[in-house]
PDB file of C-alpha atoms in Angstrom:
ATOM      1  CA  MET A1403       9.164 -16.864 -19.200  1.00 49.00           C
ATOM      2  CA  SER A1404       8.077 -14.549 -16.663  1.00 60.00           C
ATOM      3  CA  ARG A1405      11.448 -12.838 -15.250  1.00 83.00           C
ATOM      4  CA  ILE A1406       9.482 -11.944 -12.185  1.00 86.00           C
ATOM      5  CA  GLY A1407       7.783 -15.016 -11.969  1.00 85.00           C
ATOM      6  CA  LYS A1408      11.134 -17.176 -12.264  1.00 88.00           C
ATOM      7  CA  ASN A1409      12.754 -15.467  -9.373  1.00 91.00           C
ATOM      8  CA  PRO A1410      11.917 -17.537  -5.975  1.00 91.00           C
ATOM      9  CA  VAL A1411      10.614 -15.795  -2.772  1.00 91.00           C
ATOM     10  CA  SER A1412      13.009 -15.985   0.008  1.00 92.00           C
ATOM     11  CA  ILE A1413      11.650 -16.528   3.653  1.00 92.00           C
ATOM     12  CA  PRO A1414      13.227 -14.646   6.366  1.00 91.00           C
ATOM     13  CA  GLU A1415      13.564 -15.781   9.786  1.00 90.00           C
ATOM     14  CA  GLY A1416      10.265 -15.537  12.164  1.00 90.00           C
ATOM     15  CA  VAL A1417       8.052 -16.128   8.813  1.00 91.00           C
ATOM     16  CA  THR A1418       6.171 -19.189   8.355  1.00 92.00           C
ATOM     17  CA  VAL A1419       4.564 -20.317   4.978  1.00 92.00           C
ATOM     18  CA  ASP A1420       1.479 -22.599   4.803  1.00 92.00           C
ATOM     19  CA  ILE A1421       0.487 -23.818   1.176  1.00 91.00           C
ATOM     20  CA  LYS A1422      -2.948 -25.661   1.145  1.00 91.00           C
ATOM     21  CA  ASP A1423      -5.323 -26.435  -1.836  1.00 87.00           C
ATOM     22  CA  GLY A1424      -4.236 -23.420  -3.794  1.00 86.00           C
ATOM     23  CA  GLN A1425      -4.033 -21.275  -0.768  1.00 92.00           C
ATOM     24  CA  VAL A1426      -0.804 -19.820   0.589  1.00 93.00           C
ATOM     25  CA  THR A1427      -0.979 -18.186   4.086  1.00 94.00           C
ATOM     26  CA  VAL A1428       1.899 -16.195   5.483  1.00 94.00           C
ATOM     27  CA  LYS A1429       2.443 -15.702   9.090  1.00 93.00           C
ATOM     28  CA  GLY A1430       4.827 -13.319  10.966  1.00 92.00           C
ATOM     29  CA  LYS A1431       5.404 -11.020  13.846  1.00 92.00           C
ATOM     30  CA  LEU A1432       3.387  -8.110  12.252  1.00 91.00           C
ATOM     31  CA  GLY A1433       0.297 -10.205  11.290  1.00 91.00           C
ATOM     32  CA  GLU A1434      -1.134 -13.106   8.985  1.00 92.00           C
ATOM     33  CA  LEU A1435      -2.055 -12.490   5.410  1.00 93.00           C
ATOM     34  CA  THR A1436      -3.754 -15.306   3.028  1.00 94.00           C
ATOM     35  CA  GLN A1437      -3.738 -15.221  -0.815  1.00 93.00           C
ATOM     36  CA  GLN A1438      -5.707 -17.686  -3.265  1.00 94.00           C
ATOM     37  CA  VAL A1439      -3.701 -18.907  -5.998  1.00 91.00           C
ATOM     38  CA  GLU A1440      -5.353 -20.317  -9.094  1.00 90.00           C
ATOM     39  CA  GLY A1441      -3.448 -21.850 -12.395  1.00 89.00           C
ATOM     40  CA  ILE A1442      -0.215 -21.778 -10.842  1.00 90.00           C
ATOM     41  CA  THR A1443       1.504 -24.465  -8.723  1.00 91.00           C
ATOM     42  CA  VAL A1444       3.358 -23.153  -5.275  1.00 91.00           C
ATOM     43  CA  SER A1445       5.864 -25.018  -3.537  1.00 91.00           C
ATOM     44  CA  GLN A1446       8.197 -24.524  -0.500  1.00 90.00           C
ATOM     45  CA  GLU A1447      11.945 -25.673  -1.136  1.00 89.00           C
ATOM     46  CA  GLU A1448      14.890 -24.973   1.257  1.00 88.00           C
ATOM     47  CA  GLY A1449      13.494 -21.525   2.697  1.00 88.00           C
ATOM     48  CA  GLN A1450      12.207 -20.342  -0.410  1.00 92.00           C
ATOM     49  CA  ILE A1451       8.661 -20.208  -2.275  1.00 92.00           C
ATOM     50  CA  VAL A1452       9.078 -21.224  -6.116  1.00 92.00           C
ATOM     51  CA  LEU A1453       6.067 -20.821  -8.340  1.00 91.00           C
ATOM     52  CA  GLU A1454       5.693 -22.780 -11.696  1.00 91.00           C
ATOM     53  CA  ARG A1455       3.171 -22.570 -14.327  1.00 89.00           C
ATOM     54  CA  PRO A1456       1.745 -25.508 -16.243  1.00 91.00           C
ATOM     55  CA  SER A1457       1.832 -23.959 -19.715  1.00 91.00           C
ATOM     56  CA  ASP A1458       2.870 -20.977 -21.696  1.00 89.00           C
ATOM     57  CA  SER A1459      -0.681 -19.937 -22.134  1.00 90.00           C
ATOM     58  CA  LYS A1460      -1.311 -15.914 -21.926  1.00 89.00           C
ATOM     59  CA  ASP A1461      -3.351 -16.338 -18.992  1.00 90.00           C
ATOM     60  CA  HIS A1462      -0.689 -18.413 -17.101  1.00 90.00           C
ATOM     61  CA  ARG A1463       2.019 -16.162 -17.996  1.00 89.00           C
ATOM     62  CA  ALA A1464       0.237 -13.157 -16.675  1.00 89.00           C
ATOM     63  CA  LYS A1465      -0.855 -14.861 -13.253  1.00 91.00           C
ATOM     64  CA  HIS A1466       2.890 -16.106 -12.984  1.00 91.00           C
ATOM     65  CA  GLY A1467       4.657 -13.037 -11.974  1.00 90.00           C
ATOM     66  CA  LEU A1468       1.225 -11.612 -10.537  1.00 92.00           C
ATOM     67  CA  TYR A1469       1.135 -14.148  -7.751  1.00 93.00           C
ATOM     68  CA  ARG A1470       5.040 -14.282  -7.233  1.00 93.00           C
ATOM     69  CA  ALA A1471       4.606 -10.525  -6.624  1.00 94.00           C
ATOM     70  CA  LEU A1472       1.793 -10.799  -4.461  1.00 94.00           C
ATOM     71  CA  ILE A1473       3.310 -13.502  -2.278  1.00 94.00           C
ATOM     72  CA  ASN A1474       6.287 -11.402  -2.208  1.00 94.00           C
ATOM     73  CA  ASN A1475       4.555  -8.346  -0.689  1.00 95.00           C
ATOM     74  CA  MET A1476       2.964 -10.683   1.854  1.00 94.00           C
ATOM     75  CA  VAL A1477       6.374 -11.880   2.987  1.00 93.00           C
ATOM     76  CA  GLU A1478       7.789  -8.531   3.105  1.00 94.00           C
ATOM     77  CA  GLY A1479       4.593  -7.120   4.912  1.00 93.00           C
ATOM     78  CA  VAL A1480       4.492  -9.492   7.525  1.00 93.00           C
ATOM     79  CA  SER A1481       8.357  -9.384   8.112  1.00 93.00           C
ATOM     80  CA  LYS A1482       8.947  -5.519   8.008  1.00 93.00           C
ATOM     81  CA  GLY A1483       5.402  -3.802   7.024  1.00 93.00           C
ATOM     82  CA  PHE A1484       4.901  -0.805   4.681  1.00 95.00           C
ATOM     83  CA  THR A1485       4.450   2.643   5.176  1.00 96.00           C
ATOM     84  CA  LYS A1486       2.884   5.562   3.573  1.00 95.00           C
ATOM     85  CA  GLU A1487       3.089   9.230   4.259  1.00 96.00           C
ATOM     86  CA  LEU A1488       0.791  12.120   3.236  1.00 95.00           C
ATOM     87  CA  GLN A1489       1.607  15.769   3.194  1.00 95.00           C
ATOM     88  CA  LEU A1490      -1.410  18.366   3.689  1.00 94.00           C
ATOM     89  CA  VAL A1491      -0.241  21.209   1.635  1.00 93.00           C
ATOM     90  CA  GLY A1492      -2.362  24.302   2.167  1.00 91.00           C
ATOM     91  CA  VAL A1493      -3.209  26.980   4.560  1.00 92.00           C
ATOM     92  CA  GLY A1494      -5.572  25.746   7.499  1.00 91.00           C
ATOM     93  CA  TYR A1495      -5.252  22.294   6.159  1.00 93.00           C
ATOM     94  CA  ARG A1496      -4.912  19.933   9.604  1.00 93.00           C
ATOM     95  CA  ALA A1497      -5.070  16.510  10.560  1.00 94.00           C
ATOM     96  CA  SER A1498      -5.595  14.861  13.753  1.00 94.00           C
ATOM     97  CA  ASN A1499      -6.418  11.419  15.078  1.00 93.00           C
ATOM     98  CA  GLN A1500      -7.821   9.789  18.104  1.00 92.00           C
ATOM     99  CA  GLY A1501      -6.971   6.145  17.684  1.00 91.00           C
ATOM    100  CA  GLN A1502      -8.122   4.935  14.563  1.00 92.00           C
ATOM    101  CA  ARG A1503     -10.497   7.814  13.853  1.00 94.00           C
ATOM    102  CA  LEU A1504      -8.816  10.388  11.468  1.00 94.00           C
ATOM    103  CA  GLU A1505     -10.042  13.820  11.224  1.00 94.00           C
ATOM    104  CA  LEU A1506      -9.219  15.941   8.465  1.00 93.00           C
ATOM    105  CA  ALA A1507      -9.702  20.013   7.820  1.00 93.00           C
ATOM    106  CA  LEU A1508      -9.275  20.431   4.029  1.00 93.00           C
ATOM    107  CA  GLY A1509     -10.860  23.906   3.540  1.00 91.00           C
ATOM    108  CA  PHE A1510     -14.418  22.264   3.395  1.00 92.00           C
ATOM    109  CA  SER A1511     -17.278  23.651   5.374  1.00 95.00           C
ATOM    110  CA  HIS A1512     -17.227  20.569   7.580  1.00 95.00           C
ATOM    111  CA  ASN A1513     -14.396  18.570   8.676  1.00 94.00           C
ATOM    112  CA  ILE A1514     -13.884  15.188   7.126  1.00 94.00           C
ATOM    113  CA  VAL A1515     -13.876  12.122   9.957  1.00 95.00           C
ATOM    114  CA  MET A1516     -12.871   8.617   8.567  1.00 93.00           C
ATOM    115  CA  ASP A1517     -12.690   5.373  10.525  1.00 94.00           C
ATOM    116  CA  LEU A1518      -9.789   3.323   9.496  1.00 94.00           C
ATOM    117  CA  ALA A1519      -9.430  -0.462   9.662  1.00 92.00           C
ATOM    118  CA  PRO A1520      -7.899  -2.027  12.361  1.00 92.00           C
ATOM    119  CA  GLU A1521      -4.884  -3.549  10.482  1.00 92.00           C
ATOM    120  CA  VAL A1522      -3.785   0.060   9.581  1.00 94.00           C
ATOM    121  CA  LYS A1523      -2.095   2.229  12.339  1.00 94.00           C
ATOM    122  CA  VAL A1524      -2.177   5.671  11.671  1.00 94.00           C
ATOM    123  CA  GLU A1525      -0.286   8.672  12.957  1.00 94.00           C
ATOM    124  CA  THR A1526      -0.426  12.352  12.392  1.00 94.00           C
ATOM    125  CA  ILE A1527       2.697  14.878  12.664  1.00 93.00           C
ATOM    126  CA  SER A1528       2.019  18.543  13.131  1.00 92.00           C
ATOM    127  CA  GLU A1529       4.939  20.668  13.554  1.00 90.00           C
ATOM    128  CA  LYS A1530       4.922  24.499  13.625  1.00 90.00           C
ATOM    129  CA  GLY A1531       6.008  25.908  10.201  1.00 90.00           C
ATOM    130  CA  LYS A1532       5.728  22.687   8.330  1.00 92.00           C
ATOM    131  CA  ASP A1533       2.909  20.953   6.568  1.00 92.00           C
ATOM    132  CA  PRO A1534       1.191  18.214   8.618  1.00 94.00           C
ATOM    133  CA  ILE A1535       1.906  14.470   7.763  1.00 95.00           C
ATOM    134  CA  ILE A1536      -0.547  11.758   8.056  1.00 95.00           C
ATOM    135  CA  LYS A1537       1.594   8.346   8.429  1.00 96.00           C
ATOM    136  CA  LEU A1538      -0.276   5.047   7.811  1.00 95.00           C
ATOM    137  CA  THR A1539       1.385   1.862   8.452  1.00 95.00           C
ATOM    138  CA  SER A1540       0.173  -1.898   8.113  1.00 95.00           C
ATOM    139  CA  HIS A1541       1.361  -5.345   7.261  1.00 95.00           C
ATOM    140  CA  ASP A1542      -1.038  -5.472   4.208  1.00 94.00           C
ATOM    141  CA  LYS A1543       0.224  -3.254   1.043  1.00 94.00           C
ATOM    142  CA  GLN A1544      -2.892  -3.389  -0.648  1.00 95.00           C
ATOM    143  CA  LEU A1545      -4.870  -1.949   2.289  1.00 95.00           C
ATOM    144  CA  VAL A1546      -2.383   0.787   3.002  1.00 96.00           C
ATOM    145  CA  GLY A1547      -2.418   1.989  -0.446  1.00 95.00           C
ATOM    146  CA  GLN A1548      -6.029   1.800  -0.686  1.00 96.00           C
ATOM    147  CA  VAL A1549      -6.621   3.891   2.347  1.00 95.00           C
ATOM    148  CA  ALA A1550      -3.875   6.243   1.375  1.00 95.00           C
ATOM    149  CA  ALA A1551      -5.376   6.707  -2.199  1.00 96.00           C
ATOM    150  CA  LYS A1552      -8.912   7.216  -0.530  1.00 96.00           C
ATOM    151  CA  ILE A1553      -7.443  10.073   1.868  1.00 95.00           C
ATOM    152  CA  ARG A1554      -5.575  11.783  -1.255  1.00 95.00           C
ATOM    153  CA  ALA A1555      -8.974  11.716  -3.200  1.00 95.00           C
ATOM    154  CA  PHE A1556     -10.687  13.870  -0.652  1.00 94.00           C
ATOM    155  CA  ARG A1557      -8.381  17.006  -1.688  1.00 94.00           C
ATOM    156  CA  LYS A1558      -6.017  16.132  -4.796  1.00 94.00           C
ATOM    157  CA  PRO A1559      -3.036  18.536  -5.332  1.00 94.00           C
ATOM    158  CA  GLU A1560      -3.975  21.205  -7.595  1.00 93.00           C
ATOM    159  CA  PRO A1561      -1.416  22.376 -10.408  1.00 94.00           C
ATOM    160  CA  TYR A1562      -1.302  26.068  -9.949  1.00 93.00           C
ATOM    161  CA  LYS A1563      -0.122  26.177  -6.225  1.00 91.00           C
ATOM    162  CA  GLY A1564       0.190  22.754  -5.472  1.00 90.00           C
ATOM    163  CA  LYS A1565      -2.495  22.658  -2.555  1.00 93.00           C
ATOM    164  CA  GLY A1566      -4.048  19.586  -1.294  1.00 94.00           C
ATOM    165  CA  VAL A1567      -3.248  16.063   0.122  1.00 95.00           C
ATOM    166  CA  LYS A1568      -0.031  14.373  -1.560  1.00 94.00           C
ATOM    167  CA  PHE A1569       2.318  11.716  -0.910  1.00 95.00           C
ATOM    168  CA  VAL A1570       5.584  12.685   0.576  1.00 93.00           C
ATOM    169  CA  GLY A1571       8.152  12.776  -2.328  1.00 92.00           C
ATOM    170  CA  GLU A1572       5.451  13.002  -5.184  1.00 90.00           C
ATOM    171  CA  VAL A1573       6.117  15.272  -7.723  1.00 92.00           C
ATOM    172  CA  LEU A1574       3.480  17.307  -9.044  1.00 90.00           C
ATOM    173  CA  ARG A1575       3.568  18.692 -12.585  1.00 92.00           C
ATOM    174  CA  ARG A1576       3.125  22.564 -12.204  1.00 91.00           C
ATOM    175  CA  LYS A1577       1.596  24.988 -14.518  1.00 91.00           C
ATOM    176  CA  ALA A1578       2.072  28.754 -15.009  1.00 90.00           C
ATOM    177  CA  GLY A1579      -0.850  31.072 -13.904  1.00 86.00           C
ATOM    178  CA  LYS A1580      -2.430  33.501 -16.136  1.00 86.00           C
ATOM    179  CA  SER A1581       0.094  35.941 -17.603  1.00 82.00           C
ATOM    180  CA  ALA A1582      -0.559  39.762 -17.266  1.00 69.00           C
TER     181      ALA A1582
END
């Protein structure tokens, strides 16, 4: 039995869950998310979402924990939201935003301009003497992670000096340079 799949998803106040034809829709103060569920039965009991699988086949066992985690992330997203912070480490690396347009100076000949999805709120923090920080907030965990990974991919942190775009709190494997 899936240990994750067995746990019911508790529904906090202000969140409504609608289950119809294998489609779970979660609405909250931060937005609305929908997930298609196949092969697993989803039911709502006493302020909790319970997922049950019809058999112990490998496919059903895999999807049991998966859909429980996805629905839990949807409920958490529409009630609290998700935040990712990226740090720009390097001389001359800058970030600025005008609304949903993010402009990055990462040491290339041209600045990188990126238009973000309307569901993702972006904020740039630039303090003197500190590395610039990009703060991404959304109710959709998958979307905010994908946008953060795309920004990080523009200039991944290198192992010698640690220059590049990294997540706040990310531990990098560092290498020793050439020894004389």
